[in-house]
């Protein structure tokens, strides 16, 4: 499978994401720049984490209006898999490709630590190599990861199995409603996650709990 | 030249931890009787036009497309 990573000024996890995709798939991903209006034919588009546009206005707000995001939306509408991590998740929400919003952490503090995640839906293209209910370790590093959706949206995404990962064992680092850490679109091909699975894919990272996410998304058998 | 002020505030029911922290700090400064504090944003926008009706439509579109995230925020527009 071929993948592409979206690059925007202010992102800082792009190198980690490229390394993870390269290590798991054996091939380096293509990269696309914010002003690109077309994305080459790939199976997976990834928006990494960081602080695009310095988080000005709202996290991800400016990035979501850049030309490359129109191209991402077109690909998503055609069924191409799209994954946003951390700032990438914020960008997907601001672009309207996923429901809800990510607000300032309830503690008002930047959190950089390891949390536990529970796989709330293993029946997605991004989590099929995990077991339903499995608890994994995953690092987080963010200031605005407090997922919020109005009551109607929340009941819809909960009812449709769109919640893919939840913070588990009391490790919710940001006050996210229903402990939501990651969600998928109704179409199933757009996925956003606040924690950083790309930073836990090999022994040198201290564990490889995030690897199955990349293997799932890249169509590699467990 | 039209000068407009756009105010963006969190919707009712959306938790505002920053407002809560400010509320606590006001109390710590000794201001008594302070109720709930909610934090918002103000944008002063200049539009090179004399057509108020068109400017208002433009500003509304700016709010919907960029200045506010209508999932969590409301906005109001005031043209000077």
Tab-separated table of C-alpha atoms in Angstrom:
chain	number	residue	atom	x	y	z
A	1	UNK	CA	0.000	0.000	0.000
A	2	UNK	CA	1.159	3.521	-0.748
A	3	UNK	CA	0.903	6.352	1.732
A	4	UNK	CA	1.396	10.118	1.774
A	5	UNK	CA	2.116	12.505	4.637
A	6	UNK	CA	0.729	16.057	4.587
A	7	UNK	CA	3.262	18.727	5.515
A	8	UNK	CA	2.251	22.101	6.931
A	9	UNK	CA	4.332	24.835	8.566
A	10	UNK	CA	4.470	24.310	12.311
A	11	UNK	CA	3.979	20.551	12.337
A	12	UNK	CA	6.763	18.824	14.289
A	13	UNK	CA	5.799	15.150	14.311
A	14	UNK	CA	6.116	14.730	10.555
A	15	UNK	CA	9.545	13.093	10.804
A	16	UNK	CA	8.313	10.595	13.406
A	17	UNK	CA	5.288	9.790	11.263
A	18	UNK	CA	7.388	9.303	8.129
A	19	UNK	CA	9.758	7.040	10.112
A	20	UNK	CA	6.860	4.959	11.458
A	21	UNK	CA	5.240	4.517	8.023
A	22	UNK	CA	8.616	3.652	6.500
A	23	UNK	CA	9.507	1.127	9.194
A	24	UNK	CA	6.135	-0.598	9.193
A	25	UNK	CA	5.541	-0.688	5.425
A	26	UNK	CA	9.144	-0.926	4.217
A	27	UNK	CA	8.606	2.061	1.908
A	28	UNK	CA	8.892	5.766	2.635
A	29	UNK	CA	5.621	7.696	2.208
A	30	UNK	CA	5.234	10.457	-0.355
A	31	UNK	CA	4.949	13.953	1.057
A	32	UNK	CA	2.542	16.687	-0.003
A	33	UNK	CA	2.880	20.364	0.842
A	34	UNK	CA	0.112	22.665	2.073
A	35	UNK	CA	-0.230	24.454	-1.283
A	36	UNK	CA	-0.525	21.256	-3.330
A	37	UNK	CA	-3.941	21.019	-4.925
A	38	UNK	CA	-3.616	17.386	-5.912
A	39	UNK	CA	-2.515	14.337	-3.978
A	40	UNK	CA	-0.986	11.413	-5.880
A	41	UNK	CA	-2.785	8.058	-5.927
A	42	UNK	CA	-2.174	6.560	-2.505
A	43	UNK	CA	-4.158	4.273	-0.207
A	44	UNK	CA	-3.507	6.203	2.999
A	45	UNK	CA	-3.049	9.926	3.695
A	46	UNK	CA	-1.662	10.886	7.106
A	47	UNK	CA	-1.713	14.306	8.774
A	48	UNK	CA	0.858	14.322	11.576
A	49	UNK	CA	0.961	16.241	14.834
A	50	UNK	CA	2.497	19.525	15.847
A	51	UNK	CA	1.368	23.121	15.945
A	52	UNK	CA	0.383	24.088	12.410
A	53	UNK	CA	0.286	27.887	12.085
A	54	UNK	CA	1.283	28.199	15.714
A	55	UNK	CA	-2.216	27.087	16.772
A	56	UNK	CA	-3.359	30.624	15.840
A	57	UNK	CA	-7.128	31.255	15.996
A	58	UNK	CA	-7.891	27.647	17.020
A	59	UNK	CA	-5.770	24.501	16.769
A	60	UNK	CA	-5.889	23.291	13.176
A	61	UNK	CA	-8.200	26.103	12.032
A	62	UNK	CA	-5.856	27.738	9.528
A	63	UNK	CA	-4.387	24.475	8.248
A	64	UNK	CA	-7.892	23.126	7.601
A	65	UNK	CA	-8.475	25.968	5.097
A	66	UNK	CA	-5.273	25.376	3.081
A	67	UNK	CA	-5.533	24.072	-0.514
A	68	UNK	CA	-4.100	20.666	0.354
A	69	UNK	CA	-7.048	20.029	2.676
A	70	UNK	CA	-9.498	20.439	-0.201
A	71	UNK	CA	-7.504	17.730	-1.958
A	72	UNK	CA	-7.622	15.562	1.187
A	73	UNK	CA	-11.414	16.034	1.384
A	74	UNK	CA	-11.786	14.991	-2.266
A	75	UNK	CA	-9.726	11.857	-1.660
A	76	UNK	CA	-11.678	11.079	1.507
A	77	UNK	CA	-14.938	11.364	-0.435
A	78	UNK	CA	-13.567	8.782	-2.869
A	79	UNK	CA	-12.892	6.378	-0.005
A	80	UNK	CA	-9.130	6.872	0.414
A	81	UNK	CA	-8.088	6.253	4.018
A	82	UNK	CA	-7.185	9.420	5.931
A	83	UNK	CA	-5.599	9.439	9.388
A	84	UNK	CA	-4.943	12.518	11.541
A	85	UNK	CA	-2.891	12.307	14.719
A	86	UNK	CA	-2.910	15.029	17.407
A	87	UNK	CA	-2.817	18.309	15.442
A	88	UNK	CA	-3.817	16.171	12.448
A	89	UNK	CA	-6.977	15.149	14.355
A	90	UNK	CA	-7.662	18.805	15.177
A	91	UNK	CA	-7.254	19.669	11.484
A	92	UNK	CA	-9.683	16.924	10.378
A	93	UNK	CA	-12.294	18.244	12.850
A	94	UNK	CA	-11.784	21.855	11.727
A	95	UNK	CA	-12.086	20.698	8.107
A	96	UNK	CA	-15.427	19.085	8.945
A	97	UNK	CA	-14.198	15.613	7.955
A	98	UNK	CA	-14.944	14.310	11.460
A	99	UNK	CA	-17.629	15.393	13.969
A	100	UNK	CA	-16.975	17.293	17.214
A	101	UNK	CA	-14.243	19.618	18.423
A	102	UNK	CA	-11.061	19.476	20.505
A	103	UNK	CA	-10.899	22.070	23.247
A	104	UNK	CA	-8.301	23.246	25.763
A	105	UNK	CA	-7.396	20.503	28.278
A	106	UNK	CA	-9.613	20.697	31.358
A	107	UNK	CA	-6.460	21.071	33.505
A	108	UNK	CA	-5.338	24.007	31.285
A	109	UNK	CA	-1.944	22.289	31.253
A	110	UNK	CA	0.043	20.829	28.390
A	111	UNK	CA	0.225	17.081	29.051
A	112	UNK	CA	3.142	14.962	27.888
A	113	UNK	CA	2.995	11.452	29.305
A	114	UNK	CA	1.909	7.910	28.640
A	115	UNK	CA	-1.759	6.903	28.864
A	116	UNK	CA	-3.720	3.698	28.477
A	117	UNK	CA	-6.112	3.352	25.578
A	118	UNK	CA	-8.906	0.855	25.180
A	119	UNK	CA	-9.799	-0.303	21.691
A	120	UNK	CA	-13.499	0.576	21.615
A	121	UNK	CA	-13.989	-0.632	18.040
A	122	UNK	CA	-11.624	-3.177	16.494
A	123	UNK	CA	-13.844	-3.465	13.446
A	124	UNK	CA	-12.294	-0.535	11.548
A	125	UNK	CA	-9.630	-0.376	8.851
A	126	UNK	CA	-7.371	1.346	11.387
A	127	UNK	CA	-7.766	-1.082	14.295
A	128	UNK	CA	-8.444	-4.500	12.779
A	129	UNK	CA	-5.126	-5.874	14.076
A	130	UNK	CA	-6.174	-5.128	17.648
A	131	UNK	CA	-8.717	-7.061	19.700
A	132	UNK	CA	-11.953	-5.400	20.829
A	133	UNK	CA	-11.490	-4.118	24.367
A	134	UNK	CA	-7.696	-4.509	24.260
A	135	UNK	CA	-5.789	-2.050	26.438
A	136	UNK	CA	-2.671	-0.544	24.901
A	137	UNK	CA	-0.062	1.974	26.038
A	138	UNK	CA	0.309	5.188	24.067
A	139	UNK	CA	2.089	8.522	24.586
A	140	UNK	CA	0.181	11.826	24.510
A	141	UNK	CA	1.563	15.358	24.100
A	142	UNK	CA	-0.998	18.116	23.704
A	143	UNK	CA	-2.634	21.206	25.146
A	144	UNK	CA	-5.961	20.931	23.326
A	145	UNK	CA	-7.172	17.351	23.364
A	146	UNK	CA	-10.405	17.743	25.261
A	147	UNK	CA	-12.876	16.139	22.857
A	148	UNK	CA	-16.334	17.680	22.855
A	149	UNK	CA	-19.501	17.078	20.874
A	150	UNK	CA	-23.062	18.210	21.533
A	151	UNK	CA	-25.423	15.643	23.061
A	152	UNK	CA	-27.027	14.719	19.742
A	153	UNK	CA	-23.699	14.232	17.933
A	154	UNK	CA	-22.291	12.314	20.884
A	155	UNK	CA	-25.191	9.885	21.003
A	156	UNK	CA	-24.912	9.394	17.231
A	157	UNK	CA	-21.178	8.627	17.223
A	158	UNK	CA	-21.518	6.375	20.271
A	159	UNK	CA	-24.472	4.546	18.701
A	160	UNK	CA	-22.717	4.077	15.362
A	161	UNK	CA	-19.509	2.676	16.847
A	162	UNK	CA	-17.535	5.705	15.674
A	163	UNK	CA	-15.620	5.894	18.943
A	164	UNK	CA	-12.489	3.859	18.197
A	165	UNK	CA	-10.227	4.535	21.197
A	166	UNK	CA	-11.008	5.630	24.755
A	167	UNK	CA	-8.633	6.663	27.519
A	168	UNK	CA	-8.674	3.766	29.975
A	169	UNK	CA	-7.882	2.991	33.604
A	170	UNK	CA	-8.395	6.575	34.750
A	171	UNK	CA	-5.735	8.011	32.434
A	172	UNK	CA	-7.944	10.539	30.599
A	173	UNK	CA	-5.381	13.378	30.387
A	174	UNK	CA	-7.602	16.181	29.119
A	175	UNK	CA	-11.218	15.855	30.266
A	176	UNK	CA	-12.450	14.463	26.936
A	177	UNK	CA	-16.146	13.646	27.044
A	178	UNK	CA	-16.810	9.875	27.437
A	179	UNK	CA	-12.996	9.428	27.567
A	180	UNK	CA	-12.919	9.706	23.774
A	181	UNK	CA	-9.376	9.588	22.332
A	182	UNK	CA	-10.085	8.686	18.714
A	183	UNK	CA	-13.023	8.535	16.316
A	184	UNK	CA	-13.766	7.374	12.803
A	185	UNK	CA	-16.124	8.826	10.188
A	186	UNK	CA	-19.457	7.164	9.376
A	187	UNK	CA	-17.881	6.109	6.089
A	188	UNK	CA	-15.124	4.404	8.087
A	189	UNK	CA	-12.199	5.758	6.077
A	190	UNK	CA	-11.382	8.951	8.020
A	191	UNK	CA	-9.826	8.479	11.453
A	192	UNK	CA	-8.554	10.940	14.052
A	193	UNK	CA	-6.601	10.159	17.217
A	194	UNK	CA	-5.196	12.477	19.891
A	195	UNK	CA	-2.364	10.251	21.238
A	196	UNK	CA	0.808	9.400	19.275
A	197	UNK	CA	0.965	5.733	18.183
A	198	UNK	CA	3.896	6.624	15.883
A	199	UNK	CA	6.031	7.025	18.989
A	200	UNK	CA	5.514	3.459	20.188
A	201	UNK	CA	6.256	1.157	17.264
A	202	UNK	CA	9.574	-0.524	18.126
A	203	UNK	CA	11.581	-1.722	21.101
A	204	UNK	CA	13.791	1.363	20.957
A	205	UNK	CA	10.657	3.368	21.841
A	206	UNK	CA	10.141	1.223	24.919
A	207	UNK	CA	7.284	-0.724	23.365
A	208	UNK	CA	5.426	-1.370	20.162
A	209	UNK	CA	1.733	-1.073	21.113
A	210	UNK	CA	1.170	1.505	18.359
A	211	UNK	CA	2.529	-0.695	15.601
A	212	UNK	CA	-0.709	-2.649	15.030
A	213	UNK	CA	-2.456	0.608	14.146
A	214	UNK	CA	-0.038	1.218	11.290
A	215	UNK	CA	-0.176	-2.430	10.240
A	216	UNK	CA	-3.975	-2.241	10.197
A	217	UNK	CA	-4.023	0.980	8.179
A	218	UNK	CA	-1.365	-0.274	5.769
A	219	UNK	CA	-3.141	-3.595	5.227
A	220	UNK	CA	-0.387	-5.690	6.792
A	221	UNK	CA	-1.556	-8.907	8.435
A	222	UNK	CA	-1.013	-9.207	12.167
B	1	UNK	CA	-14.231	51.888	4.944
B	2	UNK	CA	-16.451	49.776	7.138
B	3	UNK	CA	-15.194	48.803	10.572
B	4	UNK	CA	-16.788	45.813	12.163
B	5	UNK	CA	-16.348	43.995	15.431
B	6	UNK	CA	-16.957	40.249	15.543
B	7	UNK	CA	-17.361	38.642	18.948
B	8	UNK	CA	-16.977	34.881	19.275
B	9	UNK	CA	-18.049	33.159	22.466
B	10	UNK	CA	-18.436	29.570	23.582
B	11	UNK	CA	-21.961	28.202	23.289
B	12	UNK	CA	-23.973	27.707	26.429
B	13	UNK	CA	-23.288	24.312	27.902
B	14	UNK	CA	-19.741	24.110	26.515
B	15	UNK	CA	-17.299	23.856	29.400
B	16	UNK	CA	-14.848	26.774	29.510
B	17	UNK	CA	-11.859	25.825	31.686
B	18	UNK	CA	-10.078	29.105	30.879
B	19	UNK	CA	-13.084	31.138	31.998
B	20	UNK	CA	-13.219	29.068	35.186
B	21	UNK	CA	-9.521	29.771	35.895
B	22	UNK	CA	-10.067	33.503	35.364
B	23	UNK	CA	-13.113	33.380	37.633
B	24	UNK	CA	-10.950	31.792	40.343
B	25	UNK	CA	-8.199	34.383	39.861
B	26	UNK	CA	-10.676	37.254	40.208
B	27	UNK	CA	-11.844	35.733	43.477
B	28	UNK	CA	-8.210	35.420	44.609
B	29	UNK	CA	-7.726	39.139	43.892
B	30	UNK	CA	-10.510	39.875	46.348
B	31	UNK	CA	-13.304	40.793	43.921
B	32	UNK	CA	-16.434	39.590	45.619
B	33	UNK	CA	-19.742	38.808	43.991
B	34	UNK	CA	-18.135	37.573	40.749
B	35	UNK	CA	-20.419	35.038	39.066
B	36	UNK	CA	-19.539	32.901	36.102
B	37	UNK	CA	-16.778	34.181	33.759
B	38	UNK	CA	-16.682	33.014	30.127
B	39	UNK	CA	-13.768	33.778	27.834
B	40	UNK	CA	-14.240	34.708	24.175
B	41	UNK	CA	-12.498	36.352	21.237
B	42	UNK	CA	-12.894	39.720	19.542
B	43	UNK	CA	-11.957	40.422	15.901
B	44	UNK	CA	-11.847	43.967	14.525
B	45	UNK	CA	-12.258	43.657	10.776
B	46	UNK	CA	-11.917	46.474	8.248
B	47	UNK	CA	-13.701	46.100	4.936
B	48	UNK	CA	-12.886	48.385	2.050
B	49	UNK	CA	-16.464	49.076	0.997
B	50	UNK	CA	-19.374	51.359	1.819
B	51	UNK	CA	-22.025	48.712	1.299
B	52	UNK	CA	-23.117	47.740	4.806
B	53	UNK	CA	-25.546	45.041	3.720
B	54	UNK	CA	-22.920	43.293	1.628
B	55	UNK	CA	-20.298	43.675	4.367
B	56	UNK	CA	-22.641	42.057	6.857
B	57	UNK	CA	-23.178	39.099	4.549
B	58	UNK	CA	-19.420	38.806	4.040
B	59	UNK	CA	-18.765	38.944	7.765
B	60	UNK	CA	-21.363	36.260	8.416
B	61	UNK	CA	-19.654	34.044	5.862
B	62	UNK	CA	-16.248	34.777	7.457
B	63	UNK	CA	-17.643	33.659	10.802
B	64	UNK	CA	-19.155	30.482	9.386
B	65	UNK	CA	-16.047	29.576	7.399
B	66	UNK	CA	-13.211	30.596	9.702
B	67	UNK	CA	-13.635	32.989	12.620
B	68	UNK	CA	-15.905	30.730	14.662
B	69	UNK	CA	-16.054	26.967	15.049
B	70	UNK	CA	-19.828	26.656	15.106
B	71	UNK	CA	-19.583	23.228	16.740
B	72	UNK	CA	-18.653	24.962	19.992
B	73	UNK	CA	-18.902	28.720	19.382
B	74	UNK	CA	-21.518	31.413	18.691
B	75	UNK	CA	-20.698	34.723	17.025
B	76	UNK	CA	-22.144	38.205	16.807
B	77	UNK	CA	-21.348	40.980	14.328
B	78	UNK	CA	-21.468	44.691	15.008
B	79	UNK	CA	-20.783	47.212	12.275
B	80	UNK	CA	-19.584	50.590	13.561
